[in-house]
């Protein structure tokens, strides 16, 4: 029966995709995957009524669009307050403790989760009954753009949650990013075509997410780390909520179970010294990572602690982004040139011997003012 074979192929290929792109542990040879994929395409084209939205063939099915619809966020996407050194981290920690004490929370067991701050673009994924129905950019935090067809091409994002009892609605948030290698490759290609280069992986990712042709997006091999879940309140408050969790650490576990890629370098920590060591470790080791990170994010682990500390207008009090100092590297200036933009604006550009910064080779920088040119 075609319908049975379609279901079998769909499940097998989705599982293979998860093993390959999320677990980094493939179990199917590429050639076999391709062969089964072609069989599925053939069967679906003979039985279009049997194509389901979570079929792997639906990741790049869509044709170019004219633009993106705007999308209002059910829950705003806030940003994070920043700290730029360990002193500022300590200040945040003292403030948090005061808040908790004022709310009569016991702070002698204040666990924190340290995560890498991925230098990409925040996206919000809506799942209804386990099925991915919408993906939106952050935009101004209350309203973003609907980029669903582009996001479906990201193979580490499940089209269906891997849960027996999925919530009626859930929103997963995380960071889309371009691995450094792919970024270098895209810029090399752009250079050959005489096109303007992307300044860094984050810009390349943002530019790609807003590409009108999902086929180009699919070729750019974006990736995604998930870090936040929003559940419907009525669901959390019922006692038969199946996977009840009450901390950030549990959320990360839930996200893994549901099929997402969670950054493996996250750590559950019990005191400030560990947090400081976590920051120092990644400040050194970040250059070995295959993607860009511009700091670490420290979050109170316990949701009760998060509720007690609450939010300011723009950011949660229960989290802080501890940013790395801007990177510097000496190199030799080769020449100063001028770049003429499409609107006729002229920007001076310094060309120098390539240096490695944030994991990518840099050989040009725009210089915006007379002091810098001098
Ligand atoms: S949590 C309510 N965790 O950093 C705040 N953000 O500068 C939720 N980011 O807008 C954000 N890695 O796009 C969080 N592990 C991480 C992150 C992360 C990168 C981004 C995110 C956020 C921005 C704030």
Short mmCIF file of C-alpha atoms and ligand atoms in Angstrom, two decimals:
data_model
loop_
_atom_site.label_atom_id
_atom_site.label_comp_id
_atom_site.label_asym_id
_atom_site.label_seq_id
_atom_site.Cartn_x
_atom_site.Cartn_y
_atom_site.Cartn_z
CA UNK A 1 0.00 0.00 0.00
CA UNK A 2 1.37 3.39 -1.03
CA UNK A 3 0.07 5.08 2.13
CA UNK A 4 1.87 2.65 4.43
CA UNK A 5 5.13 2.92 2.49
CA UNK A 6 4.86 6.74 2.51
CA UNK A 7 4.47 6.76 6.30
CA UNK A 8 7.33 4.32 6.70
CA UNK A 9 9.66 6.36 4.46
CA UNK A 10 8.65 9.65 6.06
CA UNK A 11 9.39 8.34 9.56
CA UNK A 12 12.64 6.69 8.57
CA UNK A 13 13.95 9.75 6.69
CA UNK A 14 12.95 12.15 9.48
CA UNK A 15 14.73 9.94 11.98
CA UNK A 16 17.81 9.80 9.75
CA UNK A 17 17.75 13.58 9.42
CA UNK A 18 17.60 13.96 13.24
CA UNK A 19 20.49 11.54 13.70
CA UNK A 20 22.58 13.31 11.09
CA UNK A 21 21.89 16.98 11.82
CA UNK A 22 21.02 17.01 15.53
CA UNK A 23 22.85 14.05 17.06
CA UNK A 24 25.75 14.19 14.62
CA UNK A 25 25.52 10.41 14.50
CA UNK A 26 24.26 9.26 11.07
CA UNK A 27 22.86 5.76 10.69
CA UNK A 28 22.06 5.81 6.95
CA UNK A 29 24.55 6.02 4.11
CA UNK A 30 24.03 9.23 2.10
CA UNK A 31 23.38 7.21 -1.05
CA UNK A 32 20.68 5.15 0.68
CA UNK A 33 19.08 8.29 2.12
CA UNK A 34 18.99 9.80 -1.38
CA UNK A 35 17.50 6.65 -2.87
CA UNK A 36 14.73 6.46 -0.23
CA UNK A 37 14.08 10.19 -0.59
CA UNK A 38 13.58 9.77 -4.35
CA UNK A 39 11.22 6.87 -3.70
CA UNK A 40 9.19 9.09 -1.35
CA UNK A 41 9.06 11.92 -3.90
CA UNK A 42 7.87 9.47 -6.56
CA UNK A 43 5.15 8.00 -4.30
CA UNK A 44 4.01 11.45 -3.16
CA UNK A 45 3.79 12.74 -6.71
CA UNK A 46 1.52 9.79 -7.55
CA UNK A 47 -0.53 10.39 -4.37
CA UNK A 48 -0.47 14.14 -3.67
CA UNK A 49 -3.30 13.76 -1.13
CA UNK A 50 -0.90 11.74 1.06
CA UNK A 51 1.73 14.50 1.36
CA UNK A 52 1.88 15.60 4.97
CA UNK A 53 3.38 18.84 6.28
CA UNK A 54 6.11 16.98 8.16
CA UNK A 55 7.30 15.04 5.13
CA UNK A 56 11.03 15.65 4.54
CA UNK A 57 10.12 16.56 0.96
CA UNK A 58 8.30 19.63 2.27
CA UNK A 59 11.49 21.31 3.51
CA UNK A 60 12.34 22.85 0.16
CA UNK A 61 9.08 22.51 -1.68
CA UNK A 62 8.23 26.15 -1.88
CA UNK A 63 8.87 28.58 -4.73
CA UNK A 64 10.29 32.12 -4.32
CA UNK A 65 8.10 34.63 -2.47
CA UNK A 66 7.63 38.36 -3.13
CA UNK A 67 8.15 39.41 0.47
CA UNK A 68 7.43 38.37 4.04
CA UNK A 69 4.20 38.83 5.99
CA UNK A 70 4.59 40.44 9.36
CA UNK A 71 3.94 38.25 12.36
CA UNK A 72 2.80 39.48 15.77
CA UNK A 73 4.45 37.58 18.64
CA UNK A 74 2.03 36.02 21.17
CA UNK A 75 4.66 36.63 23.80
CA UNK A 76 7.21 39.39 23.11
CA UNK A 77 10.81 38.42 22.45
CA UNK A 78 12.81 40.36 25.01
CA UNK A 79 16.49 41.07 24.86
CA UNK A 80 19.10 40.56 27.57
CA UNK A 81 20.92 42.99 29.82
CA UNK A 82 24.64 42.95 29.24
CA UNK A 83 27.63 42.71 31.54
CA UNK A 84 31.09 43.35 30.13
CA UNK A 85 33.32 41.97 32.86
CA UNK A 86 33.26 39.81 35.97
CA UNK A 87 32.70 42.85 38.22
CA UNK A 88 29.45 43.57 36.44
CA UNK A 89 28.50 39.91 36.70
CA UNK A 90 29.02 40.09 40.47
CA UNK A 91 26.80 43.17 40.66
CA UNK A 92 24.06 41.31 38.82
CA UNK A 93 24.44 38.37 41.19
CA UNK A 94 24.13 40.59 44.28
CA UNK A 95 21.04 42.31 42.84
CA UNK A 96 19.40 38.98 42.05
CA UNK A 97 20.05 37.73 45.58
CA UNK A 98 18.50 40.87 47.06
CA UNK A 99 15.43 40.41 44.89
CA UNK A 100 15.06 36.81 45.95
CA UNK A 101 15.53 37.58 49.62
CA UNK A 102 12.93 40.33 49.38
CA UNK A 103 10.60 37.69 48.00
CA UNK A 104 11.54 35.31 50.79
CA UNK A 105 13.15 32.81 48.47
CA UNK A 106 15.86 30.59 49.89
CA UNK A 107 19.01 31.57 48.06
CA UNK A 108 21.43 29.12 49.63
CA UNK A 109 20.74 26.79 46.73
CA UNK A 110 20.84 29.21 43.83
CA UNK A 111 21.57 27.18 40.73
CA UNK A 112 22.40 28.86 37.46
CA UNK A 113 22.63 27.63 33.90
CA UNK A 114 25.49 28.89 31.76
CA UNK A 115 24.93 28.81 28.02
CA UNK A 116 27.00 30.11 25.14
CA UNK A 117 25.65 33.28 23.63
CA UNK A 118 25.35 32.25 20.01
CA UNK A 119 26.03 35.15 17.66
CA UNK A 120 23.15 34.53 15.30
CA UNK A 121 19.54 35.60 14.94
CA UNK A 122 16.73 34.81 17.37
CA UNK A 123 13.78 32.98 15.86
CA UNK A 124 10.45 31.85 17.30
CA UNK A 125 8.94 28.54 16.16
CA UNK A 126 5.25 27.81 16.71
CA UNK A 127 4.09 24.21 16.90
CA UNK A 128 0.42 23.26 16.94
CA UNK A 129 -0.28 19.71 18.09
CA UNK A 130 3.38 18.99 17.50
CA UNK A 131 3.53 20.28 13.92
CA UNK A 132 5.69 23.26 12.91
CA UNK A 133 3.26 25.88 11.63
CA UNK A 134 5.17 29.13 11.79
CA UNK A 135 8.66 30.54 12.16
CA UNK A 136 9.22 34.24 12.73
CA UNK A 137 12.15 36.60 13.15
CA UNK A 138 12.49 38.65 16.34
CA UNK A 139 11.87 41.99 14.57
CA UNK A 140 11.31 44.69 17.19
CA UNK A 141 10.38 42.08 19.79
CA UNK A 142 6.61 42.45 19.43
CA UNK A 143 6.38 41.94 15.71
CA UNK A 144 8.69 40.05 13.37
CA UNK A 145 8.50 38.56 9.90
CA UNK A 146 7.03 35.22 8.93
CA UNK A 147 9.96 33.28 7.46
CA UNK A 148 8.44 29.79 7.76
CA UNK A 149 9.41 28.55 4.30
CA UNK A 150 13.05 29.51 4.87
CA UNK A 151 13.24 28.02 8.34
CA UNK A 152 11.83 24.70 7.13
CA UNK A 153 15.04 24.26 5.14
CA UNK A 154 17.07 24.11 8.40
CA UNK A 155 17.48 20.38 8.83
CA UNK A 156 18.19 20.49 12.58
CA UNK A 157 14.72 21.97 13.18
CA UNK A 158 12.08 19.23 13.53
CA UNK A 159 8.99 19.62 11.35
CA UNK A 160 7.16 17.56 13.99
CA UNK A 161 8.03 17.35 17.69
CA UNK A 162 9.28 13.96 18.73
CA UNK A 163 6.70 13.61 21.54
CA UNK A 164 3.86 11.16 22.08
CA UNK A 165 1.72 13.75 23.76
CA UNK A 166 2.62 17.12 22.21
CA UNK A 167 1.20 20.31 23.70
CA UNK A 168 -1.76 21.84 21.80
CA UNK A 169 0.49 24.83 21.20
CA UNK A 170 4.06 25.62 22.04
CA UNK A 171 6.63 28.17 20.99
CA UNK A 172 10.29 27.24 20.86
CA UNK A 173 12.90 29.93 20.70
CA UNK A 174 16.54 29.80 19.87
CA UNK A 175 19.27 31.09 17.70
CA UNK A 176 19.68 30.44 13.98
CA UNK A 177 23.30 30.72 12.87
CA UNK A 178 25.69 30.02 10.02
CA UNK A 179 28.67 27.81 10.83
CA UNK A 180 32.01 29.59 10.21
CA UNK A 181 33.02 27.23 7.40
CA UNK A 182 29.83 27.87 5.46
CA UNK A 183 30.21 31.61 6.05
CA UNK A 184 33.71 31.56 4.55
CA UNK A 185 32.45 29.54 1.62
CA UNK A 186 29.55 31.95 0.93
CA UNK A 187 31.88 34.95 1.02
CA UNK A 188 34.38 33.23 -1.25
CA UNK A 189 31.60 32.63 -3.74
CA UNK A 190 30.44 36.24 -3.43
CA UNK A 191 33.98 37.47 -3.98
CA UNK A 192 34.23 35.44 -7.18
CA UNK A 193 30.97 36.92 -8.43
CA UNK A 194 32.11 40.45 -7.52
CA UNK A 195 29.26 40.84 -5.01
CA UNK A 196 29.42 42.69 -1.66
CA UNK A 197 30.65 40.38 1.11
CA UNK A 198 28.78 39.67 4.36
CA UNK A 199 30.54 41.43 7.24
CA UNK A 200 30.24 38.49 9.69
CA UNK A 201 28.36 35.20 10.19
CA UNK A 202 25.47 36.95 12.00
CA UNK A 203 24.84 39.28 9.03
CA UNK A 204 25.13 36.36 6.65
CA UNK A 205 22.53 34.49 8.69
CA UNK A 206 20.16 37.49 8.83
CA UNK A 207 20.56 38.03 5.08
CA UNK A 208 19.89 34.37 4.41
CA UNK A 209 16.78 34.19 6.62
CA UNK A 210 15.34 37.08 4.59
CA UNK A 211 16.18 35.51 1.23
CA UNK A 212 13.13 35.38 -1.00
CA UNK A 213 14.11 32.05 -2.56
CA UNK A 214 14.01 29.10 -0.09
CA UNK A 215 16.23 27.10 -2.49
CA UNK A 216 19.09 29.55 -1.90
CA UNK A 217 18.44 29.31 1.85
CA UNK A 218 18.62 25.52 1.70
CA UNK A 219 22.05 25.76 0.07
CA UNK A 220 23.36 28.04 2.79
CA UNK A 221 23.06 25.29 5.46
CA UNK A 222 21.86 27.35 8.42
CA UNK A 223 21.74 25.66 11.80
CA UNK A 224 19.78 26.25 15.02
CA UNK A 225 20.28 25.91 18.79
CA UNK A 226 17.09 25.92 20.87
CA UNK A 227 17.05 27.45 24.37
CA UNK A 228 13.51 28.51 25.44
CA UNK A 229 10.06 26.89 25.53
CA UNK A 230 6.74 28.63 26.02
CA UNK A 231 3.75 26.45 26.88
CA UNK A 232 0.11 27.48 27.12
CA UNK A 233 -0.59 28.44 30.74
CA UNK A 234 -3.72 26.33 31.02
CA UNK A 235 -1.63 23.32 30.01
CA UNK A 236 1.07 23.94 32.59
CA UNK A 237 -1.51 24.42 35.31
CA UNK A 238 -3.27 21.13 34.75
CA UNK A 239 -2.03 18.26 36.83
CA UNK A 240 -1.88 15.82 33.97
CA UNK A 241 0.75 17.86 32.16
CA UNK A 242 2.97 15.01 31.05
CA UNK A 243 6.46 16.47 30.99
CA UNK A 244 6.18 19.05 33.71
CA UNK A 245 9.46 20.81 34.23
CA UNK A 246 10.36 23.62 36.51
CA UNK A 247 13.82 24.78 35.52
CA UNK A 248 15.92 25.93 32.59
CA UNK A 249 18.01 22.78 32.84
CA UNK A 250 14.88 20.61 32.49
CA UNK A 251 13.79 22.77 29.54
CA UNK A 252 17.03 22.02 27.72
CA UNK A 253 16.46 18.32 28.38
CA UNK A 254 12.87 18.57 27.10
CA UNK A 255 14.09 20.35 23.96
CA UNK A 256 16.54 17.53 23.26
CA UNK A 257 13.79 14.93 23.75
CA UNK A 258 11.52 16.87 21.41
CA UNK A 259 14.17 16.66 18.68
CA UNK A 260 16.02 19.97 18.90
CA UNK A 261 19.70 20.66 18.87
CA UNK A 262 20.73 22.13 22.23
CA UNK A 263 24.18 23.57 22.65
CA UNK A 264 26.24 20.80 24.29
CA UNK A 265 28.42 23.27 26.21
CA UNK A 266 25.65 24.40 28.56
CA UNK A 267 26.37 23.81 32.25
CA UNK A 268 24.32 23.65 35.44
CA UNK A 269 26.28 25.51 38.13
CA UNK A 270 25.91 25.87 41.86
CA UNK A 271 27.91 29.01 42.66
CA UNK A 272 29.35 32.21 41.28
CA UNK A 273 32.92 30.89 41.13
CA UNK A 274 31.81 28.17 38.73
CA UNK A 275 30.07 30.78 36.58
CA UNK A 276 33.22 32.89 36.48
CA UNK A 277 35.27 29.84 35.48
CA UNK A 278 32.70 29.00 32.77
CA UNK A 279 33.09 32.51 31.30
CA UNK A 280 36.89 32.37 31.40
CA UNK A 281 36.97 28.92 29.83
CA UNK A 282 34.83 29.95 26.86
CA UNK A 283 36.55 33.29 26.44
CA UNK A 284 39.64 31.21 25.58
CA UNK A 285 38.09 28.21 23.89
CA UNK A 286 35.48 29.94 21.77
CA UNK A 287 37.87 30.09 18.80
CA UNK A 288 37.90 26.32 18.59
CA UNK A 289 34.13 26.27 18.07
CA UNK A 290 32.81 25.93 14.53
CA UNK A 291 30.37 28.86 15.05
CA UNK A 292 30.56 32.39 16.43
CA UNK A 293 29.75 33.18 20.05
CA UNK A 294 30.00 36.66 21.53
CA UNK A 295 29.66 35.84 25.23
CA UNK A 296 27.90 33.57 27.69
CA UNK A 297 24.34 33.84 29.00
CA UNK A 298 23.78 33.13 32.67
CA UNK A 299 20.21 32.22 33.70
CA UNK A 300 18.71 31.41 37.09
CA UNK A 301 17.84 27.74 36.80
CA UNK A 302 14.72 27.42 38.96
CA UNK A 303 11.54 28.83 37.36
CA UNK A 304 10.35 29.92 40.81
CA UNK A 305 13.50 32.02 41.11
CA UNK A 306 12.85 33.42 37.64
CA UNK A 307 9.28 34.36 38.60
CA UNK A 308 10.47 36.05 41.80
CA UNK A 309 13.04 38.20 40.02
CA UNK A 310 10.79 39.00 37.05
CA UNK A 311 11.43 41.42 34.22
CA UNK A 312 12.33 45.03 33.53
CA UNK A 313 10.74 46.78 30.51
CA UNK A 314 13.11 45.15 28.06
CA UNK A 315 14.81 42.17 29.67
CA UNK A 316 14.50 39.49 32.32
CA UNK A 317 16.25 40.18 35.62
CA UNK A 318 16.92 36.48 35.98
CA UNK A 319 19.41 36.39 33.11
CA UNK A 320 22.45 38.31 32.00
CA UNK A 321 24.59 38.25 28.87
CA UNK A 322 28.23 38.40 29.84
CA UNK A 323 29.94 39.56 26.66
CA UNK A 324 33.51 38.92 25.62
CA UNK A 325 35.73 41.91 25.02
CA UNK A 326 35.85 42.95 21.35
CA UNK A 327 38.58 41.03 19.60
CA UNK A 328 41.69 42.77 18.35
CA UNK A 329 44.54 41.52 16.20
CA UNK A 330 47.57 43.28 14.72
CA UNK A 331 48.02 43.17 10.94
CA UNK A 332 49.58 45.17 8.11
CA UNK A 333 47.56 47.77 6.23
CA UNK A 334 47.99 47.18 2.51
CA UNK A 335 45.86 49.94 1.01
CA UNK A 336 42.88 52.21 1.46
CA UNK A 337 40.21 52.00 -1.18
CA UNK A 338 36.73 53.43 -1.62
CA UNK A 339 33.56 51.45 -1.99
CA UNK A 340 30.62 53.04 -3.81
CA UNK A 341 27.27 51.76 -2.59
CA UNK A 342 24.14 51.35 -4.70
CA UNK A 343 22.80 54.70 -3.51
CA UNK A 344 26.07 56.42 -4.38
CA UNK A 345 27.47 56.68 -0.84
CA UNK A 346 31.23 56.34 -0.70
CA UNK A 347 32.76 54.36 2.16
CA UNK A 348 36.50 54.14 2.73
CA UNK A 349 37.71 50.55 3.07
CA UNK A 350 40.96 49.38 4.63
CA UNK A 351 42.48 46.31 3.03
CA UNK A 352 45.01 44.47 5.17
CA UNK A 353 46.85 41.19 5.44
CA UNK A 354 44.23 38.58 6.44
CA UNK A 355 43.91 37.96 10.19
CA UNK A 356 41.80 35.44 12.05
CA UNK A 357 39.03 37.12 14.07
CA UNK A 358 36.08 35.35 15.69
CA UNK A 359 36.95 32.20 13.78
CA UNK A 360 36.86 33.81 10.34
CA UNK A 361 39.51 35.35 8.11
CA UNK A 362 39.20 39.13 7.86
CA UNK A 363 41.04 41.19 5.26
CA UNK A 364 38.82 44.26 4.79
CA UNK A 365 37.13 46.68 7.15
CA UNK A 366 35.14 49.81 6.51
CA UNK A 367 36.64 52.86 8.19
CA UNK A 368 33.97 55.37 8.97
CA UNK A 369 35.71 58.48 10.13
CA UNK A 370 38.71 60.68 9.51
CA UNK A 371 40.48 59.60 12.71
CA UNK A 372 40.40 56.00 11.71
CA UNK A 373 41.60 56.76 8.19
CA UNK A 374 44.46 58.81 9.61
S1 LIG B 1 17.95 33.81 26.17
C1 LIG B 1 14.40 36.62 27.49
N1 LIG B 1 20.02 32.36 25.49
O1 LIG B 1 21.07 37.07 22.55
C2 LIG B 1 15.73 36.47 26.88
N2 LIG B 1 19.57 34.33 24.23
O2 LIG B 1 21.41 39.85 23.39
C3 LIG B 1 15.82 35.26 26.06
N3 LIG B 1 21.09 34.70 22.36
O3 LIG B 1 17.81 38.14 21.79
C4 LIG B 1 17.13 35.09 25.41
N4 LIG B 1 22.33 32.90 22.67
O4 LIG B 1 18.89 36.34 20.28
C5 LIG B 1 19.30 33.47 25.23
N5 LIG B 1 21.78 30.96 24.97
C6 LIG B 1 21.07 32.04 24.70
C7 LIG B 1 21.38 32.91 23.65
C8 LIG B 1 20.59 34.05 23.44
C9 LIG B 1 22.13 33.98 21.92
C10 LIG B 1 20.65 35.99 21.77
C11 LIG B 1 19.15 36.14 21.63
C12 LIG B 1 18.82 37.40 22.40
C13 LIG B 1 20.13 38.11 22.37
C14 LIG B 1 20.23 39.12 23.48
#
